[in-house]
CSV table of C-alpha atoms in Angstrom, one decimal:
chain,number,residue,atom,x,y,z
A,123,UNK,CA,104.1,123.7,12.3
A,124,UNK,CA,102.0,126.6,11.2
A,125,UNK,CA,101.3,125.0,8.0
A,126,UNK,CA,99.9,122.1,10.2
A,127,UNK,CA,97.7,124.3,12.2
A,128,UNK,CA,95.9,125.7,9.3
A,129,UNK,CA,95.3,122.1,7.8
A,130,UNK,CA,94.3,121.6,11.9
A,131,UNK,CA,91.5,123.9,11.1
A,132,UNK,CA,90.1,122.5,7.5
A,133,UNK,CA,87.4,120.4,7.3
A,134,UNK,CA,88.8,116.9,6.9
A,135,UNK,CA,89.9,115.9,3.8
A,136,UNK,CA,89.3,112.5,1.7
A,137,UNK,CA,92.4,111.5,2.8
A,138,UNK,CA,92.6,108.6,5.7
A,139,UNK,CA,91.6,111.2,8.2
A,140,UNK,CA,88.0,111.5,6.6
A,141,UNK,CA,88.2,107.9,5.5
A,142,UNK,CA,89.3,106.1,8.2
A,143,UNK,CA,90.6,107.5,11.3
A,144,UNK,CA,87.1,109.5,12.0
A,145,UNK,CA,85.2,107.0,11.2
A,146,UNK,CA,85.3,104.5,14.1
A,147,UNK,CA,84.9,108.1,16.8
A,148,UNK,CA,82.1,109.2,14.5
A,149,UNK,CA,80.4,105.6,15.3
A,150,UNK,CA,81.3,105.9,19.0
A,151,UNK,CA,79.8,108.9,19.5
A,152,UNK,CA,77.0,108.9,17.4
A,153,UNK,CA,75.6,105.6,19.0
A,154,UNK,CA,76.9,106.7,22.7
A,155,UNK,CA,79.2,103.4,22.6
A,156,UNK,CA,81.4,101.0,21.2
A,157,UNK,CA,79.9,99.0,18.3
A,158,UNK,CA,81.4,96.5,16.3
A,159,UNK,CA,80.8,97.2,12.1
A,160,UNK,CA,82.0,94.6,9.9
A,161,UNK,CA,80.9,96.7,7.0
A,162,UNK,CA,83.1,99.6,7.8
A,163,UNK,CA,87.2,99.1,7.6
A,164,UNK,CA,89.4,100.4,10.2
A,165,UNK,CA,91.7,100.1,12.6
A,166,UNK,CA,89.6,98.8,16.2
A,167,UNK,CA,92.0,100.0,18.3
A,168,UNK,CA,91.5,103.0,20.8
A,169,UNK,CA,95.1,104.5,22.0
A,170,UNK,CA,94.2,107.9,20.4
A,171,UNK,CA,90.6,107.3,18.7
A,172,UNK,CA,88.8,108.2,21.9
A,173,UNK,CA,90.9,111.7,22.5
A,174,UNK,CA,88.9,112.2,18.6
A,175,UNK,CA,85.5,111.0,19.8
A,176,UNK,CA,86.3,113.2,23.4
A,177,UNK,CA,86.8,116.6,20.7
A,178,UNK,CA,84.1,115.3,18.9
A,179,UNK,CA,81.7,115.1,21.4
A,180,UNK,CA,82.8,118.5,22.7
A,181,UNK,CA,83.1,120.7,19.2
A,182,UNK,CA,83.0,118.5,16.4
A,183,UNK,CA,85.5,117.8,14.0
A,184,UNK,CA,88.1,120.5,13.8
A,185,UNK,CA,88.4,120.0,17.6
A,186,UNK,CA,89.3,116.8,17.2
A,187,UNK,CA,91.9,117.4,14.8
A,188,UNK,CA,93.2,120.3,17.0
A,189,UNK,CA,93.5,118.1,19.3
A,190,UNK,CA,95.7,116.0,17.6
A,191,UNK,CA,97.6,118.9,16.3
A,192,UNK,CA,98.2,120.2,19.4
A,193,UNK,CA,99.3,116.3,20.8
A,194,UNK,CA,101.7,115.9,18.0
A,195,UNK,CA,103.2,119.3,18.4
A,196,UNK,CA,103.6,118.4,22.2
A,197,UNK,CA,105.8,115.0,20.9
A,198,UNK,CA,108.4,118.0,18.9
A,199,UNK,CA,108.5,119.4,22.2
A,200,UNK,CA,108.8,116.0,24.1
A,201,UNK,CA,111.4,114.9,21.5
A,202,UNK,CA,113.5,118.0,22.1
A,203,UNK,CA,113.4,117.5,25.9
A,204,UNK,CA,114.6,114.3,25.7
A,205,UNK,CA,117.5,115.0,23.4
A,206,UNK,CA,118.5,117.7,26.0
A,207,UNK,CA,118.6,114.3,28.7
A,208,UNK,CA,121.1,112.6,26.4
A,209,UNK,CA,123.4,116.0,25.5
A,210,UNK,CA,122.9,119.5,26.9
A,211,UNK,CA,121.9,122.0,23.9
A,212,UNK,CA,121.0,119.1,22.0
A,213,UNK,CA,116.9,119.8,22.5
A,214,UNK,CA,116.1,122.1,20.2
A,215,UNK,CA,118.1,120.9,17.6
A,216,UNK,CA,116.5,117.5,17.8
A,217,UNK,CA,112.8,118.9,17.9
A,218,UNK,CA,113.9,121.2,14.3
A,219,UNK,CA,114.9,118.2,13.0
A,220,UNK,CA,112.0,116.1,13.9
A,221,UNK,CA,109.7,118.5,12.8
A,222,UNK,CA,111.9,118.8,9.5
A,223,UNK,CA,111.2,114.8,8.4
A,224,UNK,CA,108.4,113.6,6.0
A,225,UNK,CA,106.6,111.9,8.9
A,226,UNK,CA,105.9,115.4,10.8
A,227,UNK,CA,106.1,118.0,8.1
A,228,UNK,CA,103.9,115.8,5.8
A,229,UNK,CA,101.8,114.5,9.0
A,230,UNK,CA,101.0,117.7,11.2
A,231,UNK,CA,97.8,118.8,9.6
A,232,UNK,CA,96.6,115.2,9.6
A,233,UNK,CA,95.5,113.1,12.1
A,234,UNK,CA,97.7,110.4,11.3
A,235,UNK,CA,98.4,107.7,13.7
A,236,UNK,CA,102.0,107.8,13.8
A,237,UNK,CA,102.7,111.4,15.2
A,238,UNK,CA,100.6,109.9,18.3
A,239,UNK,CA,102.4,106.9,18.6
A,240,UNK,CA,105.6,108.9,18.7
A,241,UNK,CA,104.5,111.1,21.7
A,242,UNK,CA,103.0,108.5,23.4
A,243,UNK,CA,106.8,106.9,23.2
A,244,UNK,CA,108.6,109.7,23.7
A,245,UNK,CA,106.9,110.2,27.0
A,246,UNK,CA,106.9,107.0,27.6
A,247,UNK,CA,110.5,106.9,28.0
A,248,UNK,CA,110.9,110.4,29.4
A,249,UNK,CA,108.9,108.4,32.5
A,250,UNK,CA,111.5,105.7,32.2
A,251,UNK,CA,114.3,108.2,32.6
A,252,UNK,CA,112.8,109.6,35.5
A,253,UNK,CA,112.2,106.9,37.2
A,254,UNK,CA,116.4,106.3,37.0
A,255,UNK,CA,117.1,109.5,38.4
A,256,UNK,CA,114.4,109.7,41.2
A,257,UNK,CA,113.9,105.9,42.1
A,258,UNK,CA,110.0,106.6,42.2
A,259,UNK,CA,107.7,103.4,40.9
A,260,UNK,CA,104.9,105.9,40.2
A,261,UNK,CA,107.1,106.7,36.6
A,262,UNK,CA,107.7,103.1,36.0
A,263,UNK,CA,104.5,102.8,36.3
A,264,UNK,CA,103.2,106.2,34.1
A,265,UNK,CA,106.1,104.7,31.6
A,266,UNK,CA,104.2,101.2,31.3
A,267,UNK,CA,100.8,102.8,31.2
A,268,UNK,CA,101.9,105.0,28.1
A,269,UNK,CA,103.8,102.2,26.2
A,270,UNK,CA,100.4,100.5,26.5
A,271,UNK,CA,98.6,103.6,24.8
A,272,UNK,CA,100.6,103.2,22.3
A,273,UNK,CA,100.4,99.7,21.4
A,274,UNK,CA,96.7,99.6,21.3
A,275,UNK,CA,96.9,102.9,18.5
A,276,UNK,CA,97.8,101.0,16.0
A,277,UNK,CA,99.4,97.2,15.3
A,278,UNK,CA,102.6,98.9,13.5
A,279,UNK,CA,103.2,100.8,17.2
A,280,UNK,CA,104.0,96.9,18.9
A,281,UNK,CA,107.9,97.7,19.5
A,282,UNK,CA,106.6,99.9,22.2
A,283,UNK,CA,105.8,96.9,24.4
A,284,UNK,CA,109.5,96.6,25.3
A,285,UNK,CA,109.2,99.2,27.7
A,286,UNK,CA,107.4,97.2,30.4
A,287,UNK,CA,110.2,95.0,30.3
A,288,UNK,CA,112.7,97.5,30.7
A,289,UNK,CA,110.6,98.9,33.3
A,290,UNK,CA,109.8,95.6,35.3
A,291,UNK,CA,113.8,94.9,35.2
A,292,UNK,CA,114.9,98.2,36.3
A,293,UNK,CA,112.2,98.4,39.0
A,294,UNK,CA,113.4,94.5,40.5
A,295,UNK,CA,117.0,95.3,40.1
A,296,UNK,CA,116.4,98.7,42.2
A,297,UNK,CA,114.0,98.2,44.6
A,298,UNK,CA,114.5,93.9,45.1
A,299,UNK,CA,111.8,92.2,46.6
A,300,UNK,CA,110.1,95.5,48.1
A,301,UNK,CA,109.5,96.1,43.7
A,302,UNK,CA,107.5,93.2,43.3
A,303,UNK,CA,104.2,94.9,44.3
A,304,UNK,CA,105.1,98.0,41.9
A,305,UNK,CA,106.3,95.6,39.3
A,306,UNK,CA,102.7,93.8,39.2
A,307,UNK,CA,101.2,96.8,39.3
A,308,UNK,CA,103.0,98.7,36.4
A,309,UNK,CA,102.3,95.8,34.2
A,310,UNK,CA,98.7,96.1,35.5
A,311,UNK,CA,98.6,99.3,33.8
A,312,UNK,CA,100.3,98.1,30.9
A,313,UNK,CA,97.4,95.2,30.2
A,314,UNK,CA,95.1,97.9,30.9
A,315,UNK,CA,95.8,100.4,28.5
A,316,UNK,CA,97.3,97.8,25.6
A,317,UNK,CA,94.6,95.4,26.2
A,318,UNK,CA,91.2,96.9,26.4
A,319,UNK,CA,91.0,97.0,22.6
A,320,UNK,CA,92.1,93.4,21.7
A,321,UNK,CA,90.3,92.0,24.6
A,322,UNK,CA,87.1,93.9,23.0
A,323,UNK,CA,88.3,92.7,19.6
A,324,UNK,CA,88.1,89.7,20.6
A,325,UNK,CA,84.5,89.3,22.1
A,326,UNK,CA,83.5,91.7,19.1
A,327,UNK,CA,84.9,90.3,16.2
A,328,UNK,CA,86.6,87.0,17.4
A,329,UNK,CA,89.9,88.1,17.0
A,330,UNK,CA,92.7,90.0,19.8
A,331,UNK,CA,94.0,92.1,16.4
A,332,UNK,CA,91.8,94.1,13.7
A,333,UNK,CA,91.7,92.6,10.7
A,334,UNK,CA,94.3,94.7,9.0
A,335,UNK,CA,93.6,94.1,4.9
A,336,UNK,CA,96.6,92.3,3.8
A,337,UNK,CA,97.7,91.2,6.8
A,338,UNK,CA,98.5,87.4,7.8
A,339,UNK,CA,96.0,87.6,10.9
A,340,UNK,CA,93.0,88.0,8.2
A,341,UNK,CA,92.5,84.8,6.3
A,342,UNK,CA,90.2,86.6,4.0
A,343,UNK,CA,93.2,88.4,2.3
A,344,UNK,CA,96.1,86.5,2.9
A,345,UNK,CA,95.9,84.9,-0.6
A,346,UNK,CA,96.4,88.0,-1.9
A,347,UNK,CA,99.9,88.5,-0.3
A,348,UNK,CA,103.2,88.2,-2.4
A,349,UNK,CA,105.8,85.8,-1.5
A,350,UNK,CA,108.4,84.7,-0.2
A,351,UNK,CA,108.5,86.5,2.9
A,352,UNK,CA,111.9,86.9,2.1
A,353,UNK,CA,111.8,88.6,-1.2
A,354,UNK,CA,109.1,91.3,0.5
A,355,UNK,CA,111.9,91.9,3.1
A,356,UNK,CA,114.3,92.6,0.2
A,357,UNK,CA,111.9,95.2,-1.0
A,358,UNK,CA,111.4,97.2,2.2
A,359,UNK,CA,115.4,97.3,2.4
A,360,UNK,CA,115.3,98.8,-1.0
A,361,UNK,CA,112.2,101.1,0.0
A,362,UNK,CA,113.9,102.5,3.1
A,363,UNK,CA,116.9,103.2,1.4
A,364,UNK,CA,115.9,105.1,-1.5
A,365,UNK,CA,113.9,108.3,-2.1
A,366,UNK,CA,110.5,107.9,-4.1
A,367,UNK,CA,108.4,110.4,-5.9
A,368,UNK,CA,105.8,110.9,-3.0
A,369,UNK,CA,107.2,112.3,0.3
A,370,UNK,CA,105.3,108.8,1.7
A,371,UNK,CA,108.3,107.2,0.1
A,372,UNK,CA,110.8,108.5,0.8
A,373,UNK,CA,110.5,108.7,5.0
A,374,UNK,CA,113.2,106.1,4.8
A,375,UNK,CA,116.8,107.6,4.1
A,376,UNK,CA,115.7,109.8,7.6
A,377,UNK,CA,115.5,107.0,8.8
A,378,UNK,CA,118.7,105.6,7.9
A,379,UNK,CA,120.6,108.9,8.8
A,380,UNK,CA,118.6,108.9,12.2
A,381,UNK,CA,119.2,105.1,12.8
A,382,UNK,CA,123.2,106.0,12.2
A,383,UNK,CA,123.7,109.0,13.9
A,384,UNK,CA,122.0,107.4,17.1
A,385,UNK,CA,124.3,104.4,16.8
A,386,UNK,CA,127.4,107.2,16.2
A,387,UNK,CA,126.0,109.0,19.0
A,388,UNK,CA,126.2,106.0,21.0
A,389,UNK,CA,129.2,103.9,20.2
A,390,UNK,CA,131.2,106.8,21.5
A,391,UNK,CA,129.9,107.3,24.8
A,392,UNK,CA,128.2,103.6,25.7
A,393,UNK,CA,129.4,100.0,25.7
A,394,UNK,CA,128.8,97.8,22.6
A,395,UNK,CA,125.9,96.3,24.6
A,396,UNK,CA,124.1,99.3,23.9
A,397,UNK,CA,124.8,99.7,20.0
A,398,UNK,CA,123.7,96.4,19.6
A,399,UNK,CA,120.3,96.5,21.3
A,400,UNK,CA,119.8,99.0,18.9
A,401,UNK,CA,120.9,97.2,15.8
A,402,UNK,CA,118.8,94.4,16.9
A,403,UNK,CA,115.9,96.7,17.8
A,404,UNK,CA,115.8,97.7,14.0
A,405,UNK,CA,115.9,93.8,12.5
A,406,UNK,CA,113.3,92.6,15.5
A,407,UNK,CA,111.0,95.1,14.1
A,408,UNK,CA,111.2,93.9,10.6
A,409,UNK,CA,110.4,89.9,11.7
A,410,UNK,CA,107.4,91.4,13.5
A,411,UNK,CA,105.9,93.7,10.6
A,412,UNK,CA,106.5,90.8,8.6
A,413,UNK,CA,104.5,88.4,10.6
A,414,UNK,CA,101.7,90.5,11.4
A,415,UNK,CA,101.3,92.6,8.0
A,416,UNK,CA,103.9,91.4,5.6
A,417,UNK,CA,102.3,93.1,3.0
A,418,UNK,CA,103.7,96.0,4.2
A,419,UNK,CA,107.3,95.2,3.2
A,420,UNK,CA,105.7,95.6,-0.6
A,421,UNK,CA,104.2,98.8,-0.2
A,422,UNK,CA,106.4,102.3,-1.4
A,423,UNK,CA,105.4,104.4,1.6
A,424,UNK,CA,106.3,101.6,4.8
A,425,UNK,CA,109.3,103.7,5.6
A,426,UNK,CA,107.3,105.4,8.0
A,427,UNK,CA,106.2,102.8,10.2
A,428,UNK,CA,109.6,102.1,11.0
A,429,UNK,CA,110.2,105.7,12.1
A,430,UNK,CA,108.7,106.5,15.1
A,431,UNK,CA,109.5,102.3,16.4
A,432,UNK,CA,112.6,103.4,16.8
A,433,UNK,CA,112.4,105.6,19.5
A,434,UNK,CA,109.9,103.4,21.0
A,435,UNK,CA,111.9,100.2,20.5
A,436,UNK,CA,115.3,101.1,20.3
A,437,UNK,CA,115.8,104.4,22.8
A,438,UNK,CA,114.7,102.8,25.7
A,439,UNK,CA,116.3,99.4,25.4
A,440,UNK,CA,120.0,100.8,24.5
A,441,UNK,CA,119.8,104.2,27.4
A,442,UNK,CA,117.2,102.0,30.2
A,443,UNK,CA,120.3,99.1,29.9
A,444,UNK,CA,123.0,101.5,29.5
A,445,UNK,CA,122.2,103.4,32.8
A,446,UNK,CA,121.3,100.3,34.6
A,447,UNK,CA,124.5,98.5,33.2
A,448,UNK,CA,126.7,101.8,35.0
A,449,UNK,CA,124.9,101.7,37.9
A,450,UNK,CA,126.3,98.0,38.7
C-alpha cells in the first residue's frame, strides 16, 4: 500500500494509465464535455473515468490518481469488512490477502480499471447484505445502482449485472406486491448508471459497446482473431493455471486458490445450491469473455479479468440465495 501511494504521486507513466485510461478525462475536460474521437482508442465507458476528469478538473493529474489510490485502498478495506460478514476475525485477514495478490500489489499505484471494479462490487454486495438484515429497499437499491457503476467501467466488469437480479428477487420475495415499486425503481438505477455510456455509445459511434480491438463486436478486427473458440478457451485454462514470467501472468493460480477456498469455505456451511452457483458463476463468465472479446482467452495476462468477476458474480449469487433459501 505504501508503495502504491508513492507511484499515487508520480507523474503518470507510459503505461495504460498515460496511454489510455487519462486519455478519454483529459478530452472531457479539456473540451468541457463528452466528445466522441475515432482517432483516439479507449475504452468509452464512464464508471470511474469521470471520478479522473472530477480530480482532474480540481488538481490535475496526481489528484486523479490519488483519487483512485485512495478508492482502491477503500475496496482492501471494503473486502475485509465483508469477510468479517461471512466469519468473525476473518476481515483483516482477507483485506492482507487481497492486498497480497498480483491484481492489488501490481495495480495500487496504477489507475487500473480492475481495482475499481472490485470496490464498486464489493460495496455493491455489502448493500445487498444489508438490505437482508435490515429489509430497507433504499440498499437494494444503492446495491443495483453500484453493480451498474461497475458494468459501464469496463466490458470485462459484465458479471456484475447479476446483482440486480439478485436484488429484484430478494426484494419481491420480501416485501410481495408492496416491492414492486422499489423493484422498478432499483432497476431504474441500474439502467441509469450501466446505461448512460452505451446509450451514448450508441448515438456517438453507432454501437451500445466500445469497440474493444480484437473483440467480436468490432468488425474491423475480428479477422484478426484465432480460432476455434474452443481452442482459445483451452488456452485461458492453461493461462489461469500456470505462473508466467510477468506478474500480469500469473494473477491466475490466486485465482484458483481463491476460487477453491470460497467453494471450501462454502460447501461446509451452505447447501450444494450454493457451491454450484459458484461453479457456474466461474464457466458463465468464460462463455461471456469469449463472446464479447475472445481474444482475450489468447492473451498471457487475462487471468486478471477473471479476478475481481468473481466477487462480483459469484459472492452475491451463492450468499444473496443462500440467505434467502434459509429464510424459507
Amino acid at each position: 500500500a505504501a508503495a502504491g501511494l508513492v507511484m499515487a504521486l508520480a507523474p503518470p507513466t507510459g503505461m495504460d494509465t498515460g496511454v489510455y485510461h487519462f486519455t478519454i478525462p483529459k478530452l472531457i475536460v479539456q473540451e468541457s464535455g463528452f466528445v466522441p474521437r475515432d482517432d483516439v482508442w479507449i475504452h468509452k465507458s464512464g464508471g470511474f473515468y469521470m471520478v479522473y476528469a472530477f480530480g482532474m478538473k480540481l488538481g490535475g493529474e496526481i489528484l486523479a490518481k490519488l483519487l483512485a489510490f485512495g478508492f482502491a485502498a477503500a475496496g482492501l478495506v471494503l473486502s475485509g469488512t465483508l469477510a468479517e460478514r461471512l466469519r468473525l476475525g476473518a476481515g483483516r485477514i482477507a483485506a492482507f490477502i487481497v492486498a497480497s495478490t498480483p491484481l492489488s500489489a501490481g495495480f495500487l499505484g496504477y489507475e487500473y480499471l480492475e481495482l475499481s471494479i472490485l470496490t464498486y462490487l464489493v460495496a455493491g454486495t455489502l448493500a445487498l447484505a444489508r438490505f437482508q438484515d435490515s429489509g430497507a429497499s433504499r440498499w437494494a437499491a444503492l446495491a443495483c445502482a453500484l453493480a451498474g457503476l461497475a458494468v459501464s467501467t469496463k466490458t470485462s466488469a459484465f458479471p456484475a449485472g447479476v446483482i440486480l437480479p439478485m436484488a429484484l428477487v430478494l426484494l419481491l420475495a420480501r416485501h410481495r406486491s408492496r416491492g414492486i415499486a422499489a423493484a422498478a425503481g432499483s432497476a431504474a438505477l441500474f439502467a441509469v448508471t450501466a446505461g448512460f455510456w452505451s446509450v451514448w455509445n450508441l448515438f456517438a459511434t453507432g454501437s451500445l459497446f466500445y469497440r474493444y480491438p480484437g473483440s467480436s463486436l468490432d468488425p474491423l478486427a475480428a479477422d484478426g482473431i484465432p480460432h476455434p473458440v474452443w481452442k482459445g478457451m483451452l488456452v485461458f485454462a492453461k493461462n489461469i493455471v500456470t505462473a508466467g514470467d510477468y506478474w500480469t501472468e500469473s494473477s491466475g493460480p490466486f485465482v484458483i486458490a481463491g476460487v477453491a477456498g470460497f467453494l471450501l469455505f462454502l460447501a461446509s456451511r451452505e447447501r450444494l445450491l450454493t457451491v454450484t452457483l459458484l461453479a457456474m458463476s466461474v464457466g458463465g463468465y468464460v462463455a461471456g469473455l469469449a463472446w464479447l472479446s475472445p481474444l482475450h482467452l489468447w492473451e498471457p495476462y487475462n487471468g486478471r479479468y477473471l479476478a475481481p468477476c468473481l466477487i462480483g458474480f459469484g459472492a452475491p449469487a451463492a450468499a444473496a440465495f443462500a440467505v434467502w433459501a434459509r429464510e424459507q
